[in-house]
Amino acid sequence: AQSVTQPDIHITVSEGASLELRCNYSYGATPYLFWYVQSPGQGLQLLLKYFSGDTLVQGIKGFEAEFKRSQSSFNLRKPSVHWSDAAEYFCAVVDAGGTSYGKLTFGQGTILTVHP
Amino acid sequence: DGGITQSPKYLFRKEGQNVTLSCEQNLNHDAMYWYRQDPGQGLRLIYYSQIVNDFQKGDIAEGYSVSREKKESFPLTVTSAQKNPTAFYLCASSIGQVKAFFGQGTRLTVV
């Protein structure tokens, strides 16, 4: 069964600092990978996704992520964090084939706190 | 505007009651999903439906039921058999595996 691990439950950074949120997945074939962001009490917004091709993908709000097959990782990065980036971030994977039909498997989430 | 509407935003349930959470989408998506979110556990799949009049159990379906009589609607009933229903519930829809759109969620609390 596929699984997603986000090793960091809570990360604190200063505004303007760089950010990297870690995501590791366990899946036999090539997965589709996603990063979502959630503000408190809200739904999820898609930041970016990886299906195939270039392993460095750009998303909204200045985020990017790099797919590394050898490390089974899909880490999210941002060069300079803004206070409005404070939220919870979820990495997710879906079966690129077979019968899963879009069922997302989520990591546990990483809460990002931004200090002024 | 196209999107997914969940209602109500907050819901309170007494012990032993069934409650129904509404999810409506006007995106013309075939697939719809219900997820449950608990702190520190991410989102877990309750039920999903790929087509009208058909639905499948997810990872934590016990104590829940759904129906899919219309393409636009996928209501979730939390039954009295669900022993720990207090959680944040998210509905989503998608066309295939490309992108899932999420509603704003319903927070259910047992009182």
GROMACS .gro file of C-alpha atoms in nm:
model
  227
    1ALA     CA    1   0.000   0.000   0.000
    2GLN     CA    2   0.117   0.348  -0.074
    3SER     CA    3   0.209   0.577   0.214
    4VAL     CA    4   0.339   0.928   0.267
    5THR     CA    5   0.557   1.049   0.552
    6GLN     CA    6   0.615   1.408   0.651
    7PRO     CA    7   0.885   1.382   0.917
    8ASP     CA    8   0.839   1.732   1.057
    9ILE     CA    9   0.519   1.795   1.250
   10HIS     CA   10   0.596   2.160   1.317
   11ILE     CA   11   0.848   2.399   1.163
   12THR     CA   12   0.919   2.757   1.266
   13VAL     CA   13   1.104   3.000   1.042
   14SER     CA   14   1.164   3.372   1.040
   15GLU     CA   15   1.004   3.586   0.774
   16GLY     CA   16   1.238   3.615   0.478
   17ALA     CA   17   1.418   3.290   0.554
   18SER     CA   18   1.420   2.994   0.319
   19LEU     CA   19   1.196   2.697   0.373
   20GLU     CA   20   1.209   2.327   0.298
   21LEU     CA   21   0.932   2.086   0.396
   22ARG     CA   22   1.015   1.720   0.364
   23CYS     CA   23   0.801   1.449   0.211
   24ASN     CA   24   0.886   1.084   0.156
   25TYR     CA   25   0.659   0.836  -0.013
   26SER     CA   26   0.643   0.462  -0.038
   27TYR     CA   27   0.507   0.336  -0.363
   28GLY     CA   28   0.616   0.071  -0.610
   29ALA     CA   29   0.537   0.243  -0.938
   30THR     CA   30   0.556   0.604  -1.045
   31PRO     CA   31   0.313   0.805  -0.840
   32TYR     CA   32   0.150   1.136  -0.899
   33LEU     CA   33   0.263   1.372  -0.622
   34PHE     CA   34   0.098   1.680  -0.479
   35TRP     CA   35   0.147   1.950  -0.220
   36TYR     CA   36  -0.157   2.115  -0.064
   37VAL     CA   37  -0.184   2.405   0.181
   38GLN     CA   38  -0.456   2.451   0.442
   39SER     CA   39  -0.533   2.763   0.644
   40PRO     CA   40  -0.705   2.704   0.980
   41GLY     CA   41  -1.063   2.588   0.942
   42GLN     CA   42  -1.044   2.594   0.564
   43GLY     CA   43  -1.029   2.348   0.279
   44LEU     CA   44  -0.715   2.250   0.091
   45GLN     CA   45  -0.559   2.446  -0.191
   46LEU     CA   46  -0.330   2.283  -0.443
   47LEU     CA   47   0.020   2.434  -0.450
   48LEU     CA   48   0.177   2.215  -0.715
   49LYS     CA   49   0.181   1.869  -0.864
   50TYR     CA   50   0.421   1.630  -1.032
   51PHE     CA   51   0.313   1.381  -1.294
   52SER     CA   52   0.618   1.325  -1.515
   53GLY     CA   53   0.896   1.505  -1.698
   54ASP     CA   54   1.101   1.778  -1.536
   55THR     CA   55   1.162   1.679  -1.176
   56LEU     CA   56   1.159   2.039  -1.053
   57VAL     CA   57   0.807   2.174  -1.057
   58GLN     CA   58   0.690   2.527  -0.994
   59GLY     CA   59   0.372   2.609  -0.812
   60ILE     CA   60   0.169   2.900  -0.691
   61LYS     CA   61   0.279   3.154  -0.429
   62GLY     CA   62   0.647   3.109  -0.517
   63PHE     CA   63   0.670   2.745  -0.408
   64GLU     CA   64   0.861   2.474  -0.589
   65ALA     CA   65   0.921   2.104  -0.529
   66GLU     CA   66   1.174   1.854  -0.653
   67PHE     CA   67   1.097   1.490  -0.724
   68LYS     CA   68   1.388   1.259  -0.643
   69ARG     CA   69   1.308   0.903  -0.736
   70SER     CA   70   1.627   0.763  -0.582
   71GLN     CA   71   1.531   0.908  -0.244
   72SER     CA   72   1.154   0.861  -0.280
   73SER     CA   73   1.118   1.225  -0.187
   74PHE     CA   74   0.919   1.525  -0.301
   75ASN     CA   75   1.034   1.815  -0.084
   76LEU     CA   76   0.866   2.155  -0.097
   77ARG     CA   77   1.080   2.468  -0.101
   78LYS     CA   78   1.045   2.844  -0.097
   79PRO     CA   79   1.341   3.086  -0.110
   80SER     CA   80   1.187   3.355   0.110
   81VAL     CA   81   0.893   3.294   0.341
   82HIS     CA   82   0.620   3.551   0.397
   83TRP     CA   83   0.408   3.578   0.710
   84SER     CA   84   0.104   3.479   0.503
   85ASP     CA   85   0.263   3.139   0.436
   86ALA     CA   86   0.185   3.029   0.791
   87ALA     CA   87  -0.047   2.732   0.748
   88GLU     CA   88  -0.048   2.353   0.744
   89TYR     CA   89   0.105   2.178   0.446
   90PHE     CA   90   0.017   1.833   0.319
   91CYS     CA   91   0.203   1.610   0.081
   92ALA     CA   92  -0.013   1.357  -0.106
   93VAL     CA   93   0.028   1.075  -0.354
   94VAL     CA   94  -0.210   0.906  -0.592
   95ASP     CA   95  -0.178   0.592  -0.799
   96ALA     CA   96  -0.073   0.687  -1.153
   97GLY     CA   97  -0.256   0.386  -1.286
   98GLY     CA   98  -0.468   0.097  -1.174
   99THR     CA   99  -0.795   0.136  -0.992
  100SER     CA  100  -0.718   0.402  -0.733
  101TYR     CA  101  -0.882   0.663  -0.956
  102GLY     CA  102  -0.772   0.976  -0.785
  103LYS     CA  103  -0.784   0.859  -0.425
  104LEU     CA  104  -0.525   1.068  -0.249
  105THR     CA  105  -0.309   0.932   0.029
  106PHE     CA  106  -0.197   1.215   0.256
  107GLY     CA  107   0.094   1.265   0.487
  108GLN     CA  108   0.035   1.373   0.844
  109GLY     CA  109   0.090   1.738   0.765
  110THR     CA  110   0.350   1.997   0.867
  111ILE     CA  111   0.243   2.309   1.053
  112LEU     CA  112   0.446   2.613   0.950
  113THR     CA  113   0.484   2.905   1.190
  114VAL     CA  114   0.643   3.226   1.062
  115HIS     CA  115   0.807   3.467   1.307
  116PRO     CA  116   0.828   3.837   1.213
  117ASP     CA  117  -1.842   3.051  -0.988
  118GLY     CA  118  -1.764   2.681  -1.005
  119GLY     CA  119  -1.673   2.503  -0.687
  120ILE     CA  120  -1.765   2.272  -0.404
  121THR     CA  121  -2.003   2.376  -0.132
  122GLN     CA  122  -2.015   2.201   0.201
  123SER     CA  123  -2.282   2.272   0.457
  124PRO     CA  124  -2.316   2.339   0.736
  125LYS     CA  125  -1.978   2.482   0.837
  126TYR     CA  126  -2.033   2.375   1.198
  127LEU     CA  127  -2.251   2.088   1.316
  128PHE     CA  128  -2.327   1.955   1.660
  129ARG     CA  129  -2.448   1.604   1.726
  130LYS     CA  130  -2.589   1.447   2.034
  131GLU     CA  131  -2.488   1.100   2.135
  132GLY     CA  132  -2.682   0.837   1.936
  133GLN     CA  133  -2.794   1.072   1.660
  134ASN     CA  134  -2.737   1.039   1.290
  135VAL     CA  135  -2.632   1.356   1.110
  136THR     CA  136  -2.590   1.428   0.740
  137LEU     CA  137  -2.323   1.651   0.591
  138SER     CA  138  -2.397   1.807   0.256
  139CYS     CA  139  -2.157   1.832  -0.039
  140GLU     CA  140  -2.256   1.988  -0.371
  141GLN     CA  141  -2.035   2.059  -0.673
  142ASN     CA  142  -2.105   2.244  -0.997
  143LEU     CA  143  -1.776   2.151  -1.166
  144ASN     CA  144  -1.929   1.863  -1.362
  145HIS     CA  145  -1.678   1.627  -1.202
  146ASP     CA  146  -1.744   1.256  -1.213
  147ALA     CA  147  -1.561   1.159  -0.896
  148MET     CA  148  -1.634   1.277  -0.544
  149TYR     CA  149  -1.468   1.194  -0.213
  150TRP     CA  150  -1.514   1.233   0.161
  151TYR     CA  151  -1.213   1.270   0.389
  152ARG     CA  152  -1.189   1.294   0.764
  153GLN     CA  153  -0.920   1.512   0.922
  154ASP     CA  154  -0.793   1.472   1.277
  155PRO     CA  155  -0.500   1.668   1.425
  156GLY     CA  156  -0.167   1.506   1.344
  157GLN     CA  157  -0.320   1.236   1.123
  158GLY     CA  158  -0.359   1.409   0.792
  159LEU     CA  159  -0.667   1.326   0.588
  160ARG     CA  160  -0.812   0.980   0.569
  161LEU     CA  161  -1.053   0.861   0.300
  162ILE     CA  162  -1.401   0.762   0.415
  163TYR     CA  163  -1.591   0.696   0.090
  164TYR     CA  164  -1.555   0.781  -0.275
  165SER     CA  165  -1.774   0.769  -0.582
  166GLN     CA  166  -1.658   0.753  -0.941
  167ILE     CA  167  -2.000   0.770  -1.100
  168VAL     CA  168  -2.364   0.827  -1.012
  169ASN     CA  169  -2.530   0.543  -0.820
  170ASP     CA  170  -2.196   0.385  -0.736
  171PHE     CA  171  -1.963   0.436  -0.442
  172GLN     CA  172  -1.681   0.253  -0.268
  173LYS     CA  173  -1.553   0.231   0.088
  174GLY     CA  174  -1.232   0.406   0.172
  175ASP     CA  175  -0.994   0.337   0.458
  176ILE     CA  176  -1.226   0.432   0.746
  177ALA     CA  177  -1.583   0.371   0.625
  178GLU     CA  178  -1.718   0.209   0.942
  179GLY     CA  179  -1.993   0.419   1.100
  180TYR     CA  180  -2.050   0.624   0.785
  181SER     CA  181  -2.284   0.598   0.486
  182VAL     CA  182  -2.316   0.786   0.159
  183SER     CA  183  -2.538   0.812  -0.148
  184ARG     CA  184  -2.479   0.939  -0.500
  185GLU     CA  185  -2.814   0.988  -0.665
  186LYS     CA  186  -2.703   1.294  -0.861
  187LYS     CA  187  -2.372   1.385  -1.016
  188GLU     CA  188  -2.364   1.712  -0.825
  189SER     CA  189  -2.433   1.576  -0.477
  190PHE     CA  190  -2.253   1.335  -0.242
  191PRO     CA  191  -2.397   1.357   0.111
  192LEU     CA  192  -2.228   1.185   0.402
  193THR     CA  193  -2.423   1.047   0.697
  194VAL     CA  194  -2.242   1.000   1.024
  195THR     CA  195  -2.434   0.728   1.203
  196SER     CA  196  -2.459   0.648   1.571
  197ALA     CA  197  -2.227   0.354   1.502
  198GLN     CA  198  -1.937   0.597   1.456
  199LYS     CA  199  -1.795   0.607   1.808
  200ASN     CA  200  -1.565   0.905   1.767
  201PRO     CA  201  -1.725   1.136   1.511
  202THR     CA  202  -1.578   1.466   1.629
  203ALA     CA  203  -1.355   1.577   1.341
  204PHE     CA  204  -1.320   1.806   1.043
  205TYR     CA  205  -1.480   1.660   0.730
  206LEU     CA  206  -1.369   1.756   0.381
  207CYS     CA  207  -1.541   1.681   0.055
  208ALA     CA  208  -1.355   1.681  -0.275
  209SER     CA  209  -1.423   1.621  -0.641
  210SER     CA  210  -1.203   1.547  -0.940
  211ILE     CA  211  -1.192   1.453  -1.304
  212GLY     CA  212  -0.968   1.148  -1.308
  213GLN     CA  213  -0.643   1.188  -1.119
  214VAL     CA  214  -0.540   1.529  -1.242
  215LYS     CA  215  -0.655   1.759  -0.970
  216ALA     CA  216  -0.885   1.740  -0.673
  217PHE     CA  217  -1.086   2.040  -0.561
  218PHE     CA  218  -1.180   2.064  -0.195
  219GLY     CA  219  -1.471   2.222  -0.015
  220GLN     CA  220  -1.428   2.443   0.289
  221GLY     CA  221  -1.512   2.164   0.530
  222THR     CA  222  -1.762   2.087   0.804
  223ARG     CA  223  -1.656   2.070   1.166
  224LEU     CA  224  -1.862   1.812   1.352
  225THR     CA  225  -1.869   1.810   1.730
  226VAL     CA  226  -2.042   1.562   1.959
  227VAL     CA  227  -2.213   1.730   2.254
   0.00000   0.00000   0.00000
